[in-house]
Short mmCIF file of N, CA and C in Angstrom, two decimals:
data_model
loop_
_atom_site.label_atom_id
_atom_site.label_comp_id
_atom_site.label_asym_id
_atom_site.label_seq_id
_atom_site.Cartn_x
_atom_site.Cartn_y
_atom_site.Cartn_z
N UNK A 10 -13.60 -5.81 1.05
CA UNK A 10 -12.37 -5.41 0.37
C UNK A 10 -11.25 -5.25 1.39
N UNK A 11 -10.06 -5.44 0.89
CA UNK A 11 -8.86 -5.25 1.73
C UNK A 11 -7.98 -4.20 1.03
N UNK A 12 -7.79 -3.09 1.72
CA UNK A 12 -7.05 -1.95 1.18
C UNK A 12 -5.73 -1.82 1.93
N UNK A 13 -4.63 -1.77 1.19
CA UNK A 13 -3.30 -1.64 1.78
C UNK A 13 -2.80 -0.21 1.62
N UNK A 14 -2.28 0.34 2.71
CA UNK A 14 -1.65 1.66 2.67
C UNK A 14 -0.21 1.48 3.13
N UNK A 15 0.75 1.96 2.33
CA UNK A 15 2.15 1.86 2.73
C UNK A 15 2.39 2.81 3.90
N UNK A 16 3.15 2.34 4.91
CA UNK A 16 3.29 3.11 6.14
C UNK A 16 4.71 3.09 6.69
N UNK A 17 5.09 4.21 7.31
CA UNK A 17 6.41 4.31 7.93
C UNK A 17 6.46 3.57 9.27
N UNK A 18 5.31 3.39 9.92
CA UNK A 18 5.21 2.70 11.19
C UNK A 18 4.01 1.76 11.15
N UNK A 19 3.87 0.93 12.17
CA UNK A 19 2.83 -0.11 12.17
C UNK A 19 1.55 0.32 12.86
N UNK A 20 0.99 1.47 12.42
CA UNK A 20 -0.30 1.90 12.95
C UNK A 20 -0.97 2.86 11.98
N UNK A 21 -2.28 3.06 12.15
CA UNK A 21 -3.06 3.87 11.22
C UNK A 21 -2.77 5.36 11.34
N UNK A 22 -2.10 5.77 12.43
CA UNK A 22 -1.72 7.18 12.59
C UNK A 22 -0.35 7.47 11.97
N UNK A 23 0.29 6.47 11.43
CA UNK A 23 1.61 6.62 10.81
C UNK A 23 1.51 7.44 9.53
N UNK A 24 2.63 8.00 9.13
CA UNK A 24 2.72 8.73 7.87
C UNK A 24 2.83 7.71 6.73
N UNK A 25 2.18 8.03 5.61
CA UNK A 25 2.25 7.17 4.43
C UNK A 25 3.68 7.14 3.91
N UNK A 26 4.20 5.95 3.68
CA UNK A 26 5.52 5.77 3.07
C UNK A 26 5.37 6.00 1.57
N UNK A 27 6.21 6.84 1.01
CA UNK A 27 6.10 7.20 -0.40
C UNK A 27 6.59 6.12 -1.34
N UNK A 28 7.48 5.25 -0.89
CA UNK A 28 8.08 4.24 -1.77
C UNK A 28 7.45 2.87 -1.49
N UNK A 29 6.71 2.36 -2.45
CA UNK A 29 5.97 1.11 -2.27
C UNK A 29 6.84 -0.04 -1.77
N UNK A 30 7.81 -0.45 -2.55
CA UNK A 30 8.61 -1.62 -2.22
C UNK A 30 9.48 -1.45 -0.99
N UNK A 31 9.84 -0.22 -0.67
CA UNK A 31 10.70 0.08 0.48
C UNK A 31 9.91 0.41 1.75
N UNK A 32 8.59 0.32 1.66
CA UNK A 32 7.76 0.62 2.82
C UNK A 32 8.05 -0.36 3.95
N UNK A 33 8.37 0.12 5.16
CA UNK A 33 8.65 -0.80 6.25
C UNK A 33 7.42 -1.61 6.67
N UNK A 34 6.24 -0.99 6.50
CA UNK A 34 5.00 -1.66 6.90
C UNK A 34 3.92 -1.46 5.86
N UNK A 35 3.02 -2.40 5.82
CA UNK A 35 1.79 -2.29 5.04
C UNK A 35 0.65 -2.34 6.04
N UNK A 36 -0.16 -1.29 6.06
CA UNK A 36 -1.35 -1.28 6.92
C UNK A 36 -2.53 -1.72 6.05
N UNK A 37 -3.16 -2.81 6.43
CA UNK A 37 -4.24 -3.37 5.63
C UNK A 37 -5.56 -3.14 6.36
N UNK A 38 -6.47 -2.45 5.65
CA UNK A 38 -7.80 -2.18 6.20
C UNK A 38 -8.80 -3.13 5.57
N UNK A 39 -9.53 -3.84 6.40
CA UNK A 39 -10.56 -4.77 5.94
C UNK A 39 -11.91 -4.07 6.07
N UNK A 40 -12.57 -3.81 4.95
CA UNK A 40 -13.84 -3.08 5.00
C UNK A 40 -14.96 -3.89 5.63
N UNK A 41 -14.82 -5.20 5.68
CA UNK A 41 -15.86 -6.04 6.30
C UNK A 41 -15.78 -6.00 7.82
N UNK A 42 -14.58 -5.93 8.36
CA UNK A 42 -14.41 -5.92 9.82
C UNK A 42 -14.12 -4.52 10.36
N UNK A 43 -13.86 -3.57 9.47
CA UNK A 43 -13.50 -2.19 9.84
C UNK A 43 -12.28 -2.18 10.77
N UNK A 44 -11.32 -3.06 10.48
CA UNK A 44 -10.12 -3.17 11.32
C UNK A 44 -8.85 -3.03 10.49
N UNK A 45 -7.83 -2.42 11.11
CA UNK A 45 -6.51 -2.30 10.51
C UNK A 45 -5.63 -3.44 11.00
N UNK A 46 -4.82 -3.98 10.09
CA UNK A 46 -3.84 -5.00 10.45
C UNK A 46 -2.48 -4.57 9.92
N UNK A 47 -1.47 -4.44 10.78
CA UNK A 47 -0.13 -4.11 10.30
C UNK A 47 0.58 -5.37 9.80
N UNK A 48 1.27 -5.21 8.67
CA UNK A 48 2.07 -6.31 8.12
C UNK A 48 3.46 -5.77 7.86
N UNK A 49 4.46 -6.37 8.48
CA UNK A 49 5.85 -5.96 8.27
C UNK A 49 6.29 -6.38 6.87
N UNK A 50 7.07 -5.51 6.23
CA UNK A 50 7.58 -5.80 4.89
C UNK A 50 9.00 -6.36 5.01
N UNK A 51 9.17 -7.67 4.91
CA UNK A 51 10.49 -8.27 5.11
C UNK A 51 11.49 -7.98 3.98
N UNK A 52 11.03 -7.48 2.85
CA UNK A 52 11.94 -7.22 1.73
C UNK A 52 12.34 -5.75 1.62
N UNK A 53 11.84 -4.90 2.50
CA UNK A 53 12.06 -3.46 2.40
C UNK A 53 13.53 -3.07 2.32
N UNK A 54 14.41 -3.78 3.00
CA UNK A 54 15.83 -3.41 3.06
C UNK A 54 16.72 -4.29 2.17
N UNK A 55 16.11 -5.16 1.39
CA UNK A 55 16.90 -6.02 0.52
C UNK A 55 17.34 -5.26 -0.72
N UNK A 56 18.31 -5.81 -1.43
CA UNK A 56 18.82 -5.19 -2.65
C UNK A 56 17.95 -5.57 -3.83
N UNK A 57 17.56 -4.59 -4.62
CA UNK A 57 16.91 -4.80 -5.90
C UNK A 57 15.72 -5.73 -5.94
N UNK A 58 14.78 -5.43 -6.81
CA UNK A 58 13.64 -6.29 -7.06
C UNK A 58 12.67 -6.43 -5.91
N UNK A 59 12.67 -5.45 -5.00
CA UNK A 59 11.81 -5.58 -3.82
C UNK A 59 10.33 -5.38 -4.14
N UNK A 60 10.03 -4.56 -5.14
CA UNK A 60 8.64 -4.29 -5.48
C UNK A 60 7.84 -5.54 -5.80
N UNK A 61 8.29 -6.36 -6.76
CA UNK A 61 7.55 -7.58 -7.08
C UNK A 61 7.45 -8.55 -5.90
N UNK A 62 8.48 -8.59 -5.06
CA UNK A 62 8.41 -9.48 -3.88
C UNK A 62 7.42 -8.95 -2.85
N UNK A 63 7.32 -7.64 -2.73
CA UNK A 63 6.32 -7.05 -1.84
C UNK A 63 4.91 -7.35 -2.36
N UNK A 64 4.75 -7.35 -3.67
CA UNK A 64 3.45 -7.68 -4.27
C UNK A 64 3.06 -9.11 -3.92
N UNK A 65 4.01 -10.03 -3.96
CA UNK A 65 3.71 -11.42 -3.59
C UNK A 65 3.17 -11.50 -2.17
N UNK A 66 3.78 -10.75 -1.27
CA UNK A 66 3.32 -10.70 0.11
C UNK A 66 1.87 -10.20 0.18
N UNK A 67 1.58 -9.10 -0.53
CA UNK A 67 0.24 -8.52 -0.48
C UNK A 67 -0.79 -9.41 -1.16
N UNK A 68 -0.40 -10.08 -2.22
CA UNK A 68 -1.32 -11.02 -2.87
C UNK A 68 -1.70 -12.13 -1.89
N UNK A 69 -0.74 -12.57 -1.11
CA UNK A 69 -1.00 -13.59 -0.09
C UNK A 69 -1.93 -13.08 1.01
N UNK A 70 -1.96 -11.77 1.20
CA UNK A 70 -2.85 -11.15 2.19
C UNK A 70 -4.21 -10.80 1.58
N UNK A 71 -4.42 -11.17 0.32
CA UNK A 71 -5.68 -10.95 -0.40
C UNK A 71 -6.04 -9.45 -0.50
N UNK A 72 -5.05 -8.63 -0.78
CA UNK A 72 -5.25 -7.19 -0.91
C UNK A 72 -5.89 -6.88 -2.27
N UNK A 73 -6.86 -5.96 -2.26
CA UNK A 73 -7.55 -5.56 -3.49
C UNK A 73 -7.00 -4.28 -4.09
N UNK A 74 -6.45 -3.39 -3.24
CA UNK A 74 -5.94 -2.11 -3.71
C UNK A 74 -4.80 -1.65 -2.82
N UNK A 75 -3.88 -0.88 -3.41
CA UNK A 75 -2.73 -0.31 -2.69
C UNK A 75 -2.78 1.20 -2.82
N UNK A 76 -2.60 1.89 -1.69
CA UNK A 76 -2.47 3.35 -1.67
C UNK A 76 -1.04 3.66 -1.28
N UNK A 77 -0.33 4.39 -2.14
CA UNK A 77 1.09 4.65 -1.90
C UNK A 77 1.50 5.92 -2.63
N UNK A 78 2.70 6.40 -2.34
CA UNK A 78 3.20 7.60 -2.98
C UNK A 78 3.78 7.35 -4.36
N UNK A 79 4.47 6.23 -4.54
CA UNK A 79 5.12 5.95 -5.82
C UNK A 79 5.30 4.44 -5.99
N UNK A 80 5.16 4.00 -7.23
CA UNK A 80 5.33 2.58 -7.56
C UNK A 80 6.27 2.48 -8.75
N UNK A 81 7.33 1.68 -8.61
CA UNK A 81 8.25 1.46 -9.72
C UNK A 81 7.62 0.60 -10.81
N UNK A 82 8.27 0.56 -11.95
CA UNK A 82 7.74 -0.16 -13.10
C UNK A 82 7.53 -1.64 -12.88
N UNK A 83 8.49 -2.31 -12.25
CA UNK A 83 8.35 -3.75 -12.01
C UNK A 83 7.25 -4.04 -10.99
N UNK A 84 7.17 -3.21 -9.96
CA UNK A 84 6.11 -3.39 -8.96
C UNK A 84 4.75 -3.13 -9.59
N UNK A 85 4.68 -2.11 -10.42
CA UNK A 85 3.41 -1.80 -11.09
C UNK A 85 2.95 -2.98 -11.93
N UNK A 86 3.86 -3.55 -12.71
CA UNK A 86 3.51 -4.70 -13.55
C UNK A 86 3.05 -5.87 -12.69
N UNK A 87 3.73 -6.11 -11.57
CA UNK A 87 3.36 -7.22 -10.68
C UNK A 87 2.00 -6.97 -10.03
N UNK A 88 1.74 -5.72 -9.63
CA UNK A 88 0.43 -5.39 -9.04
C UNK A 88 -0.68 -5.60 -10.06
N UNK A 89 -0.45 -5.14 -11.28
CA UNK A 89 -1.46 -5.31 -12.33
C UNK A 89 -1.71 -6.79 -12.60
N UNK A 90 -0.64 -7.57 -12.67
CA UNK A 90 -0.77 -9.01 -12.92
C UNK A 90 -1.53 -9.70 -11.78
N UNK A 91 -1.34 -9.21 -10.56
CA UNK A 91 -2.02 -9.79 -9.39
C UNK A 91 -3.46 -9.28 -9.25
N UNK A 92 -3.84 -8.32 -10.10
CA UNK A 92 -5.20 -7.77 -10.02
C UNK A 92 -5.40 -6.81 -8.87
N UNK A 93 -4.31 -6.19 -8.41
CA UNK A 93 -4.37 -5.24 -7.30
C UNK A 93 -4.35 -3.82 -7.87
N UNK A 94 -5.39 -3.04 -7.57
CA UNK A 94 -5.48 -1.67 -8.05
C UNK A 94 -4.48 -0.78 -7.31
N UNK A 95 -4.01 0.27 -8.00
CA UNK A 95 -3.02 1.19 -7.44
C UNK A 95 -3.62 2.59 -7.40
N UNK A 96 -3.51 3.24 -6.24
CA UNK A 96 -3.94 4.62 -6.08
C UNK A 96 -2.77 5.40 -5.50
N UNK A 97 -2.47 6.56 -6.11
CA UNK A 97 -1.33 7.35 -5.65
C UNK A 97 -1.76 8.41 -4.65
N UNK A 98 -1.01 8.48 -3.56
CA UNK A 98 -1.22 9.47 -2.50
C UNK A 98 -0.20 10.57 -2.75
N UNK A 99 -0.67 11.77 -3.08
CA UNK A 99 0.23 12.86 -3.47
C UNK A 99 0.41 13.93 -2.40
N UNK A 100 -0.15 13.72 -1.22
CA UNK A 100 -0.06 14.71 -0.16
C UNK A 100 1.02 14.31 0.83
N UNK A 101 2.17 14.99 0.83
CA UNK A 101 3.26 14.64 1.75
C UNK A 101 2.81 14.77 3.21
N UNK A 102 3.25 13.83 4.04
CA UNK A 102 2.97 13.90 5.46
C UNK A 102 1.59 13.44 5.88
N UNK A 103 0.80 12.92 4.97
CA UNK A 103 -0.56 12.47 5.30
C UNK A 103 -0.50 11.15 6.06
N UNK A 104 -1.43 10.95 6.96
CA UNK A 104 -1.46 9.71 7.72
C UNK A 104 -2.14 8.60 6.93
N UNK A 105 -1.90 7.39 7.35
CA UNK A 105 -2.53 6.22 6.74
C UNK A 105 -4.05 6.35 6.79
N UNK A 106 -4.58 6.69 7.96
CA UNK A 106 -6.03 6.84 8.15
C UNK A 106 -6.60 7.90 7.22
N UNK A 107 -5.92 9.05 7.11
CA UNK A 107 -6.39 10.13 6.25
C UNK A 107 -6.33 9.73 4.78
N UNK A 108 -5.29 9.01 4.38
CA UNK A 108 -5.19 8.54 2.99
C UNK A 108 -6.33 7.58 2.67
N UNK A 109 -6.64 6.69 3.61
CA UNK A 109 -7.77 5.79 3.39
C UNK A 109 -9.07 6.59 3.27
N UNK A 110 -9.21 7.63 4.09
CA UNK A 110 -10.40 8.49 4.00
C UNK A 110 -10.52 9.13 2.63
N UNK A 111 -9.41 9.60 2.08
CA UNK A 111 -9.43 10.18 0.73
C UNK A 111 -9.83 9.13 -0.30
N UNK A 112 -9.33 7.93 -0.15
CA UNK A 112 -9.69 6.83 -1.06
C UNK A 112 -11.19 6.56 -0.97
N UNK A 113 -11.70 6.43 0.24
CA UNK A 113 -13.11 6.12 0.46
C UNK A 113 -14.01 7.20 -0.13
N UNK A 114 -13.56 8.45 -0.07
CA UNK A 114 -14.34 9.58 -0.60
C UNK A 114 -14.15 9.78 -2.10
N UNK A 115 -13.34 8.93 -2.73
CA UNK A 115 -13.12 9.03 -4.17
C UNK A 115 -12.18 10.15 -4.58
N UNK A 116 -11.35 10.61 -3.65
CA UNK A 116 -10.43 11.71 -3.93
C UNK A 116 -9.08 11.27 -4.47
N UNK A 117 -8.79 9.97 -4.43
CA UNK A 117 -7.54 9.46 -5.00
C UNK A 117 -7.83 8.86 -6.37
N UNK A 118 -7.02 9.21 -7.32
CA UNK A 118 -7.21 8.70 -8.68
C UNK A 118 -6.42 7.42 -8.88
N UNK A 119 -6.99 6.48 -9.63
CA UNK A 119 -6.25 5.25 -9.91
C UNK A 119 -5.03 5.55 -10.78
N UNK A 120 -3.96 4.81 -10.53
CA UNK A 120 -2.73 4.94 -11.31
C UNK A 120 -2.91 4.12 -12.58
N UNK A 121 -2.94 4.83 -13.71
CA UNK A 121 -3.14 4.14 -15.00
C UNK A 121 -1.98 4.38 -15.92
#
């Protein structure tokens, strides 16, 4: 599986970015290799409609699930259409690594 966590910086010690489409980075954890890969979000600073464009990027990265603070309606629809599960991180200031740990332990609920 490939799990994406929205991040303020390009490392697993970074704080989770609360806004999905505006996240400067996506940290992707591959459960098969146990490795993190940072992916820059080129649409983060563009005007409008960034959520669905960010989803296109993640679909190209073969992401199975996204962990983030908030997802807008258009991004949510695009994630659902792409078959990417959404999990909300509700703890302010949590690191990417810690958020993934909560996901792995079943402490994050799917966004339905």
